C-alpha positions as MATLAB code, in Angstrom:
seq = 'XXXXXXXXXXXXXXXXXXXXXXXXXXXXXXXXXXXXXXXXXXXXXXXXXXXXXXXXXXXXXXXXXXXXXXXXXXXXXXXXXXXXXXXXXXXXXXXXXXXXXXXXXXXXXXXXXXXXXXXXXXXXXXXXXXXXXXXXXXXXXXXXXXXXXXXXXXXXXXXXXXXXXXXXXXXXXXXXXXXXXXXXXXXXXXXXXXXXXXXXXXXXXXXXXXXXXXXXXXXXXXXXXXXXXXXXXXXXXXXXXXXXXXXXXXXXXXXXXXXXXXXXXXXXXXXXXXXXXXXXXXXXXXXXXXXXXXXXXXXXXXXXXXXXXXXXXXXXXXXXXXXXXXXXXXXXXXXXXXXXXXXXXXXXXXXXXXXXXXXXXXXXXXXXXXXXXXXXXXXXXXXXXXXXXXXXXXXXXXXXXXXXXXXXXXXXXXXXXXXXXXXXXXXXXXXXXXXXXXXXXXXXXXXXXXXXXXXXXXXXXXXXXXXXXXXXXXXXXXXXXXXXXXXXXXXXXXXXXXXXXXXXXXXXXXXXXXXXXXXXXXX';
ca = [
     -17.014    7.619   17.313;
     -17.262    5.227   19.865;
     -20.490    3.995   19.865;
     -19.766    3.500   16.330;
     -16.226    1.642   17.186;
     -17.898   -0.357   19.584;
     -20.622   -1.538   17.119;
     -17.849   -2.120   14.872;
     -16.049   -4.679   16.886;
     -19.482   -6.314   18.211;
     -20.124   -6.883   14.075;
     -16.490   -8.651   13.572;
     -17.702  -11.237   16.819;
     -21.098  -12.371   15.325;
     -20.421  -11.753   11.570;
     -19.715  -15.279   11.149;
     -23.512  -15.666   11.509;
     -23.392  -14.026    8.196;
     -26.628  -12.121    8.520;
     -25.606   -8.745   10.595;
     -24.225   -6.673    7.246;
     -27.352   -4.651    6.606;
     -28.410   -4.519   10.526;
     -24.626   -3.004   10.966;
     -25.419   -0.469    8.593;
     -28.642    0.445   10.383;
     -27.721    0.591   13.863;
     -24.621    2.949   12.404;
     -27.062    5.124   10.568;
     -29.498    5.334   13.467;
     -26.981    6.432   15.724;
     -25.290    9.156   13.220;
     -28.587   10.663   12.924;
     -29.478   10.856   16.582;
     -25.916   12.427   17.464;
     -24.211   15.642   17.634;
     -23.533   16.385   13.985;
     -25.103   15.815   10.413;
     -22.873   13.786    9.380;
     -20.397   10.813   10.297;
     -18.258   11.985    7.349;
     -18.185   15.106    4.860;
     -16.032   14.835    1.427;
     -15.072   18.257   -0.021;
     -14.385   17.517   -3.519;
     -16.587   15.291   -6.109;
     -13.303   13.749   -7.836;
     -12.345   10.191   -8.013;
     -10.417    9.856   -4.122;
     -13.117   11.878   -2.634;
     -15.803    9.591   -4.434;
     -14.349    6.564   -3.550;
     -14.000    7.474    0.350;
     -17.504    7.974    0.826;
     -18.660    5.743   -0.988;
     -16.750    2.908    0.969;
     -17.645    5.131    4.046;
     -21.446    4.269    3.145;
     -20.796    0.390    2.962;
     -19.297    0.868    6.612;
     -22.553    1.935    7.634;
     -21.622    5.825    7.555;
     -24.001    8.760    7.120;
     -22.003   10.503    4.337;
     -22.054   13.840    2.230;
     -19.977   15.388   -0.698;
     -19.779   18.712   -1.192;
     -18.735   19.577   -5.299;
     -18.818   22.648   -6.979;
     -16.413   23.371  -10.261;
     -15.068   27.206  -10.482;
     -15.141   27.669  -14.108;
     -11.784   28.234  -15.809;
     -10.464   31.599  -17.494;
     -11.976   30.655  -20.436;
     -15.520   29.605  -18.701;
     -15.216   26.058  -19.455;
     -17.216   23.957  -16.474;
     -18.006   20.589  -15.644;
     -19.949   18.477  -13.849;
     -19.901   15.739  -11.069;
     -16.613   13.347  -11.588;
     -13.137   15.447  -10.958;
     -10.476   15.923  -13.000;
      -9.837   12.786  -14.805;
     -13.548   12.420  -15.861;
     -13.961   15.434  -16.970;
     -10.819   16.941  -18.093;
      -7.981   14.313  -17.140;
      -7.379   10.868  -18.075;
     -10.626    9.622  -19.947;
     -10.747   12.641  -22.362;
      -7.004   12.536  -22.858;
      -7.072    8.899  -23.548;
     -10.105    9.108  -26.352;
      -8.358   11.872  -27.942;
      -5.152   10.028  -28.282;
      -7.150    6.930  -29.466;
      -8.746    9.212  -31.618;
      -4.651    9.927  -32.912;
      -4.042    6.477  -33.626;
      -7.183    5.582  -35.071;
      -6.227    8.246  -37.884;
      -2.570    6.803  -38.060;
      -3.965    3.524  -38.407;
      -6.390    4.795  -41.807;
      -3.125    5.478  -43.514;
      -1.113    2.581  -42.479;
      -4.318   -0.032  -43.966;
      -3.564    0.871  -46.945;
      -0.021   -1.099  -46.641;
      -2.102   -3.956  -44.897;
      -3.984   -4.023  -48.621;
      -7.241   -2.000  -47.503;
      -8.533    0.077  -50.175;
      -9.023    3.241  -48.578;
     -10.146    6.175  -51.075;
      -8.507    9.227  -51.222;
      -5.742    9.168  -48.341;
      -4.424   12.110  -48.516;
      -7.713   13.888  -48.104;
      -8.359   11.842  -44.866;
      -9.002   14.686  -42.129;
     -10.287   14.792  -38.303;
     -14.121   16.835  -37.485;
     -13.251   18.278  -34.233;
     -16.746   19.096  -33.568;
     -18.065   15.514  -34.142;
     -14.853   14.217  -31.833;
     -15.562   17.114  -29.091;
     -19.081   16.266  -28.849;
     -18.463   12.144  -29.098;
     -16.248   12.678  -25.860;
     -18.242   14.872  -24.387;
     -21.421   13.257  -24.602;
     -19.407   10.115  -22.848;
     -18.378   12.477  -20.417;
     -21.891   14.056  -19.588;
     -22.733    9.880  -19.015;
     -20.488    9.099  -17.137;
     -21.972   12.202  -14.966;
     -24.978   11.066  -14.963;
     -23.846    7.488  -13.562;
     -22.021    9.288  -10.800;
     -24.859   11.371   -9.784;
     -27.565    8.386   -9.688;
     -24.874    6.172   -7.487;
     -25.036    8.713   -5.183;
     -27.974    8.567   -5.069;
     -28.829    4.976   -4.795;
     -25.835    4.544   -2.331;
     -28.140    7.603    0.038;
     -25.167    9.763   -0.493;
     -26.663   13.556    0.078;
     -25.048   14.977   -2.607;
     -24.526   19.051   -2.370;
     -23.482   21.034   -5.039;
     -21.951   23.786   -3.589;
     -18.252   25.090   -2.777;
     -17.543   24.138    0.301;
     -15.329   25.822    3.082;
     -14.481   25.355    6.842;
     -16.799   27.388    8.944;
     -14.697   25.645   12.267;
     -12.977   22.252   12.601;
     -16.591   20.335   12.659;
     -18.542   22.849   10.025;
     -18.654   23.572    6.512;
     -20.714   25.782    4.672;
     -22.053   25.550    1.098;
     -21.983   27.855   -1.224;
     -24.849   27.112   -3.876;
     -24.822   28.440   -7.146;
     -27.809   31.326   -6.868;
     -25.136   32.562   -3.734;
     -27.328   30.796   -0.992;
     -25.229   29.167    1.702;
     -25.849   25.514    3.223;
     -24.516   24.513    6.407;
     -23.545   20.968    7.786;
     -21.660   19.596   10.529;
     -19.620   16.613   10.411;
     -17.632   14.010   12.855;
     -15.124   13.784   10.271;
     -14.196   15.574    7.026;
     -11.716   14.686    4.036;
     -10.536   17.269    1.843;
     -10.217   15.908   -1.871;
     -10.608   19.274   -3.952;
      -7.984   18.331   -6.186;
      -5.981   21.478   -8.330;
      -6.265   22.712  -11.295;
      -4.103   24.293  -13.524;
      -1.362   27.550  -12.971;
      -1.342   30.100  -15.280;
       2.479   31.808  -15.552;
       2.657   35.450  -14.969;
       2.889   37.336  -18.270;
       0.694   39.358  -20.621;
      -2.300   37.642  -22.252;
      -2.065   34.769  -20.331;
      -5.171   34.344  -18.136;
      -7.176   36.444  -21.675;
      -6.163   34.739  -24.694;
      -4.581   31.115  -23.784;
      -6.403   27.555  -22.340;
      -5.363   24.974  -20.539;
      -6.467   21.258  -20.585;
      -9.780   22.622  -18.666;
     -10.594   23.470  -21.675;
      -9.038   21.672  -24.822;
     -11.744   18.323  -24.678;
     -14.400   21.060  -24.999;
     -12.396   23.415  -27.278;
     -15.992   25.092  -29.437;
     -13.478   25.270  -32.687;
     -10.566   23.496  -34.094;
      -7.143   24.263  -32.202;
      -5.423   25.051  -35.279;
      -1.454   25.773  -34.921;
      -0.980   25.158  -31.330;
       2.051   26.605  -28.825;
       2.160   23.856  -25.970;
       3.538   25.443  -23.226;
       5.446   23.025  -20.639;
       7.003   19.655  -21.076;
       5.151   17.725  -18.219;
       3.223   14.992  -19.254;
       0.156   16.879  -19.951;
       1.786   19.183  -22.271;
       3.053   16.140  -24.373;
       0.110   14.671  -24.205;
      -1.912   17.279  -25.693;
       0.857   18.525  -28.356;
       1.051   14.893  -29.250;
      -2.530   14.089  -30.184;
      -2.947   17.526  -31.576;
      -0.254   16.756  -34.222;
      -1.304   13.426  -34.845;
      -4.811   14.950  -35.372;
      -3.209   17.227  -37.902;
      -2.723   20.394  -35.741;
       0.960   21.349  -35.935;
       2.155   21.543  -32.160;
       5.358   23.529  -31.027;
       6.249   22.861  -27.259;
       8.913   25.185  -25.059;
      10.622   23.518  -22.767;
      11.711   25.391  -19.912;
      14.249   23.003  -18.371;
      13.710   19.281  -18.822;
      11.017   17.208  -19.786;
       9.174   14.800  -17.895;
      10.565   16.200  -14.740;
      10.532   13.491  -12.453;
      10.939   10.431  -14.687;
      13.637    8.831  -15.943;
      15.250   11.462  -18.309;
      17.105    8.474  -20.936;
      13.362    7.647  -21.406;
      12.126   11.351  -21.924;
      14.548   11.930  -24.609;
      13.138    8.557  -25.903;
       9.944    9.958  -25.772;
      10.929   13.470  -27.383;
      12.950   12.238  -29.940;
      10.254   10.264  -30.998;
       7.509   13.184  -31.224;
      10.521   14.835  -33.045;
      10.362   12.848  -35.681;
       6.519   12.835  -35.781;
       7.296   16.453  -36.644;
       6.428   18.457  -32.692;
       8.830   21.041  -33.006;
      10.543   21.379  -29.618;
      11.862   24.512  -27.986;
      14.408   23.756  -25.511;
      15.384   26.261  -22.495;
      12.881   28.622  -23.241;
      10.174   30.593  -20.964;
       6.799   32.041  -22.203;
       6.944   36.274  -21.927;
       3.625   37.392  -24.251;
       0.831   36.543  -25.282;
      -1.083   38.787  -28.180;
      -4.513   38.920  -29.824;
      -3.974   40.684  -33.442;
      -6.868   41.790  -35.637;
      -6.824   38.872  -37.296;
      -7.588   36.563  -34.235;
      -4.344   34.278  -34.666;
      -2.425   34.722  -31.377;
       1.340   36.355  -31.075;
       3.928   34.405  -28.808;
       6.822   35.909  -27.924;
       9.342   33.744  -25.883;
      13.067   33.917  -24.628;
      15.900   31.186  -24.592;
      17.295   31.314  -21.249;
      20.472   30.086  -22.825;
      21.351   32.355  -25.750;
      18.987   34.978  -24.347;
      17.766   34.826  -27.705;
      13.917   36.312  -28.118;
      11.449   34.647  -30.635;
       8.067   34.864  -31.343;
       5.426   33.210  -33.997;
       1.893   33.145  -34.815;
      -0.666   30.705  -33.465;
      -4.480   29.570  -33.812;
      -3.954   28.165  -29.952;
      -1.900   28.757  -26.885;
      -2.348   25.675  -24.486;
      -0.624   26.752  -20.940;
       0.959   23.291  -19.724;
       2.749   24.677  -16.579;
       1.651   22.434  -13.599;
      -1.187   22.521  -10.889;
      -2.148   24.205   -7.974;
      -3.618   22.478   -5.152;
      -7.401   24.223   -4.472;
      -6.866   24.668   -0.696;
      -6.978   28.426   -0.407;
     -10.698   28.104   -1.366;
     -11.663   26.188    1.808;
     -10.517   28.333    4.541;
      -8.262   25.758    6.589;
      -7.307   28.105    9.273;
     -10.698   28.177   10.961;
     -10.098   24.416   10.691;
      -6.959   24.763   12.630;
      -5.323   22.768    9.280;
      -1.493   24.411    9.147;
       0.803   21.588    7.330;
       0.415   22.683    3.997;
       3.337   23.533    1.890;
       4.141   26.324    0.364;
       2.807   25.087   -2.979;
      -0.737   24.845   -1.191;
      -0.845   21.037   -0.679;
      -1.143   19.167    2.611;
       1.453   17.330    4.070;
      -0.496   14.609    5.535;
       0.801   11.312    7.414;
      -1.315    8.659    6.506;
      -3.546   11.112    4.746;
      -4.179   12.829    8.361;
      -3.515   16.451    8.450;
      -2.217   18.015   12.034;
      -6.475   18.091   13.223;
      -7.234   14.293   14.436;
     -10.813   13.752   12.444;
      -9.495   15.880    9.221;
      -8.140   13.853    6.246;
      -7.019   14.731    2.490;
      -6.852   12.086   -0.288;
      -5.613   12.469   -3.951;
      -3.890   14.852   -6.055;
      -4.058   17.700   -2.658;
      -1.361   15.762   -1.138;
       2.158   16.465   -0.974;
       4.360   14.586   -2.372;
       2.061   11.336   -3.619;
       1.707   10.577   -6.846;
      -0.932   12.264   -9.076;
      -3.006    9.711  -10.538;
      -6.813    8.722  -10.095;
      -6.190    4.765   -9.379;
      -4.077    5.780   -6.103;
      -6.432    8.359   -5.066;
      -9.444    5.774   -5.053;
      -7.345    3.488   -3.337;
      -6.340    5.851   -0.599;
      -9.902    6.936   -0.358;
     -11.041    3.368    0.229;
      -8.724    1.978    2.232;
      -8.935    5.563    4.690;
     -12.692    4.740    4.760;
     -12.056    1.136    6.290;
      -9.871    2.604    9.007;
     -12.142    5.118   10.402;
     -15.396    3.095   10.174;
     -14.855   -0.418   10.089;
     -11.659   -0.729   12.366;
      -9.181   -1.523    9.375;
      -5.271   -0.670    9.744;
      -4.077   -1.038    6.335;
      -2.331    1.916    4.792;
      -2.083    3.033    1.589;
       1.259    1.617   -0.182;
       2.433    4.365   -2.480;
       5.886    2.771   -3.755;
       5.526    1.220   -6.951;
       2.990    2.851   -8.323;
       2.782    1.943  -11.854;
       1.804    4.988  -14.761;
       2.135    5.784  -18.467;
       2.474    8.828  -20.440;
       0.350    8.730  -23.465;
       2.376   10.377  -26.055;
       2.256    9.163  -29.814;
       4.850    6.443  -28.497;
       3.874    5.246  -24.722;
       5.858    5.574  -21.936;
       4.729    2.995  -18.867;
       6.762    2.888  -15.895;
       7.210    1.590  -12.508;
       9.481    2.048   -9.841;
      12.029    4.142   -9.438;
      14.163    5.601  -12.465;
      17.690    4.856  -13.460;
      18.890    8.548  -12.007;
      16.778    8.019   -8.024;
      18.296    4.198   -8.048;
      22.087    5.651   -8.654;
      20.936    8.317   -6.077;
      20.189    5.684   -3.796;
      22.387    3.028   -3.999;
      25.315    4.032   -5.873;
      26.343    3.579   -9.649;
      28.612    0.386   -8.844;
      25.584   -1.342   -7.013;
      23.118   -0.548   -9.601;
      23.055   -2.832  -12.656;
      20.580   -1.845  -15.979;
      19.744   -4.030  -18.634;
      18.025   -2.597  -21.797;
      17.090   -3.358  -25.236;
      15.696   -1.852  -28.537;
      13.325   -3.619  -30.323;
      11.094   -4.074  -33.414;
       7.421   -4.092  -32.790;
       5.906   -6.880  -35.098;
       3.129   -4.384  -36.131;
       5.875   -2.007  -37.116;
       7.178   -4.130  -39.733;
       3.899   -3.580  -42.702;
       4.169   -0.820  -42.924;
       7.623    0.013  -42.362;
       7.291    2.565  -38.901;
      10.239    3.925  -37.290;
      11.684    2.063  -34.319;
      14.454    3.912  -33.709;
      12.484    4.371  -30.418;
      11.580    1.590  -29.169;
      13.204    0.743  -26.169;
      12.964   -0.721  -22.666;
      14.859   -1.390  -19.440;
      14.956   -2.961  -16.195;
      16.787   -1.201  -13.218;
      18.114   -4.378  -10.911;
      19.951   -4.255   -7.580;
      23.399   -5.287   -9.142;
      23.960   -8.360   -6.053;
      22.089  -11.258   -6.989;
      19.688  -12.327   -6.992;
      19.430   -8.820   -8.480;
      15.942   -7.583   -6.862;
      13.884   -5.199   -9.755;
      13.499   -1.517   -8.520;
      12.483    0.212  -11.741;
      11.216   -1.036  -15.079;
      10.585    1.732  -17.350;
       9.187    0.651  -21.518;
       8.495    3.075  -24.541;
       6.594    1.799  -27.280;
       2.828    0.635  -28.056;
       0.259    0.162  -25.470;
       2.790    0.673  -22.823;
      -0.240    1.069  -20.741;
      -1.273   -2.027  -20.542;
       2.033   -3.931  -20.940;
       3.670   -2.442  -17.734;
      -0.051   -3.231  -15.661;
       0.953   -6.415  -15.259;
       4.855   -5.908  -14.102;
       3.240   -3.545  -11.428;
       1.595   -6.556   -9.584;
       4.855   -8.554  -10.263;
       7.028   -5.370   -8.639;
       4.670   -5.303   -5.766;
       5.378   -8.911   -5.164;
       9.829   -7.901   -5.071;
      10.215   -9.380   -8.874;
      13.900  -10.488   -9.685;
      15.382  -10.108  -12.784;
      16.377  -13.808  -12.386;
      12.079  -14.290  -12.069;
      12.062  -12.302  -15.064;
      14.648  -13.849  -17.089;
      12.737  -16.947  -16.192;
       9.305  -16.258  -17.867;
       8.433  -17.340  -21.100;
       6.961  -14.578  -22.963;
       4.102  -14.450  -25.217;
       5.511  -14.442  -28.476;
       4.944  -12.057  -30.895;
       3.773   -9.228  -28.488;
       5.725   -6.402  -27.142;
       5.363   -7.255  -23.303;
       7.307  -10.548  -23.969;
      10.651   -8.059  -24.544;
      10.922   -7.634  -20.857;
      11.529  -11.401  -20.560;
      14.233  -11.202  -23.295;
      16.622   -8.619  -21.574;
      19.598   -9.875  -21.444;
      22.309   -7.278  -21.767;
      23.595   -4.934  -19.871;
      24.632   -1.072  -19.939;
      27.663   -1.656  -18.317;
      28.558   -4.602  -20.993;
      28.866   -2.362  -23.571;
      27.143   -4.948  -25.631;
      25.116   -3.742  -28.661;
      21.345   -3.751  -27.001;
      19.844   -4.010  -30.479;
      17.742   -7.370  -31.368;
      19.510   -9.487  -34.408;
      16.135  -10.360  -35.438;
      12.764  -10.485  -33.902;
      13.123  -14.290  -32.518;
      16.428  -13.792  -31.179;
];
């Protein structure tokens, strides 16, 4: 490492000739090979943190590997080269809500003055939608593979595991084992989902492993949990024309603000989800017929029910994969008791070991800040960087039939922090202009902006239900990152008539009283 430090700040002196980049790379590469170990760095897990680090490792001139193998779920649904949110995350989960509105949209042309034939026998082909995303899955694959490839990434598919703090081994699929040594190592396996302890479970139900892939329709579907992934999937499933019924074991959306959960609920509600509140999961039966029996209990009335379903999707929350890579002969010991590593700076307790992405405690779960983490970790062990990863402010969005984007903190965690008295919240409902023909509900569409309450009252969350949410809050994330006011915000036109411009427009406050519904949709 410092040979390679050394060569590092000899690049920074003469780089203004502009013509050592590829000779930096070289000399790196030339000395990894002729050292002690295989490898300057070794990534265990082919997700998108893991992905990014070496990559960005190999433009520092770094002799890189990645070590990805995918255990096959319950249900023996696999994958290939990408992670999660290739593969059975975010991009599948996005084209099958897409896939929700598109089918909303069919209906609602007809008020726009399309002639569409025969509405009411308008219907979804799961099989041409599974194999649509799946063949842009398999692609995207592909890409992954050949970029490894071109970037001279050795690329080893095979479970990988600590032999000692400097050595993994590989196991390959026909049960041969590969070994490598490494100067440094980051752990990026990811999790996958838990399975709750009851009959039937683990034999008859799926998870989102395998629902993208699902070989047959899902039918009448029990969602089980009220995270954002169960949500998810029991809200495109309705909109797709599978009934959905979700239990709820406590709250949902644990973790974000809960005024705009019951938003979000009340909303799917009324799109027909039936929702089962304070209830836990206690059977899970295969009859004759093939339909599935779920028996569950409401922890409040102690009340048991059961019903009869095509699917049972188990939405209970992930487990961090770090049992499967045998950190003790690594001498890695802070991990919690939930299996993820507590990492400062993404450094566990062992100097040259690192973990990016959704294996860390306490950091958010989301692909965008584990490829930043991984890239900006790369720059600091090759190329001499010291710029951390900032994960306050991190903006997300919960694609449920009506979005939910937020950033910063929520109403509840600002009180928390600051007190009630010093916390001021401005809100609004309002009516989408593309809600209007033909006439949607918008009982739900709402917004707010969480504000320091002394001026010049500093932002600290902003939190929006309603279309595209996505993409509206994007661009309040860079403007939170820069300490937006909500004098700044009160100060921007908006871009009128689009949803994002109601941020500009808040103007009342909870503690008014004031009514926080628009008079029209110019005032």
């Amino acid at each position: 490492m410092t040979i390679l430090s050394n060569i590092t700040r000899v690049h920074k002196l003469i780089n203004p000739l502009k013509r050592t980049d590829n000779l930096l790379v070289v000399i790196r590469r030339t000395f990894a090979s002729n050292g002690s170990f295989d490898y300057d760095l070794a990534v265990i897990g082919g997700g998108s943190g893991g992905l990014a680090c070496a990559k960005e490792a190999v433009n520092q001139g770094a002799k890189v590997a990645v070590l990805d193998y995918v255990t096959p779920s319950p249900q023996g649904t696999k994958w290939g080269l990408g992670g999660t949110c290739v593969n059975v995350g975010c991009i599948p989960k996005k084209l099958m809500h897409q896939a929700a509105i598109l089918g909303e949209s069919i209906h609602e042309a007809v008020a726009y003055g399309w002639q569409v034939p025969s509405v009411e026998s308008i219907k979804i082909d799961w099989s041409a939608l599974t194999q649509a995303v799946q063949n842009h899955i398999k692609s995207v694959n592909w890409v992954t593979r050949v970029d490894l490839r071109d970037k001279k990434i050795d690329y080893i598919n095979g479970l990988g595991e600590f032999k000692d703090p400097h050595t993994l081994i590989a196991t390959m699929k026909n049960g041969s084992k590969k070994e490598l040594t490494a100067r440094n190592v980051v752990i990026a396996v990811g999790g996958r989902p838990h399975y709750p302890d009851i009959p039937g479970a683990l034999e008859y139900c799926i998870t989102s492993d395998d629902i993208f892939s699902l070989s047959h329709p899902p039918g009448k579907t029990l969602v089980v949990g009220a995270g954002y992934i169960g949500l998810e999937c029991a809200g495109f499933l309705n909109s797709l024309g599978f009934p959905a019924t979700v239990l709820i074991r406590s709250v949902p959306l644990r973790g974000f603000d809960q005024q705009m959960a019951r938003v979000v609920t009340a909303e799917m509600e009324e799109k027909g989800i039936k929702l089962e509140h304070k209830c836990i999961p206690l059977s899970v039966e295969k009859l004759e017929s093939g339909q599935l029996k779920a028996r569950w209990l409401n922890t409040e009335t102690q009340e048991q029910h059961e019903d009869l379903f095509d699917t049972v999707l188990i939405a209970t929350g992930r487990y961090a994969l770090t049992k499967q890579i045998n950190l003790p002969a690594a001498g890695v010991n802070c991990v919690s008791p939930n299996g993820k590593i507590i990492a400062d700076a993404e450094q566990t307790n062992v100097p040259h070991i690192y973990a990016v992405g959704d294996v860390l405690e306490g950091r958010p779960e989301l692909t965008p800040v584990a490829i930043h983490a991984g890239r900006l970790l790369a720059r600091r062990m090759f190329s001499g960087a010291a710029q951390q990863m900032d994960y306050d402010n991190v903006a997300t969005t919960i694609f449920t039939p009506l979005e939910y984007g937020c950033v910063g903190v929520s109403e509840e965690t600002a009180v928390q922090r600051h007190g009630a008295d010093n916390i001021e919240v401005y809100h609004a409902y309002y009516k989408p202009t593309e809600f209007f023909i033909p006439q949607r509900n918008i009982r739900n569409c709402y917004l707010k902006a969480v504000a320091l309450r002394e001026a010049p009252q500093r932002i600290l969350g902003l939190h929006f239900v309603g279309p595209v949410a996505g993409e509206v809050i994007q661009g309040f994330a860079a403007a939170m990152k820069c300490g937006i006011t909500m004098e700044q915000l009160m100060n921007t036109v908006g871009i009128h008539p689009t949803v994002a411009e109601e941020f500009t427009r808040l103007n009342i406050t909870k503690r008014s009283g004031k009514d926080p519904n628009p008079a029209s949709c110019c005032s």
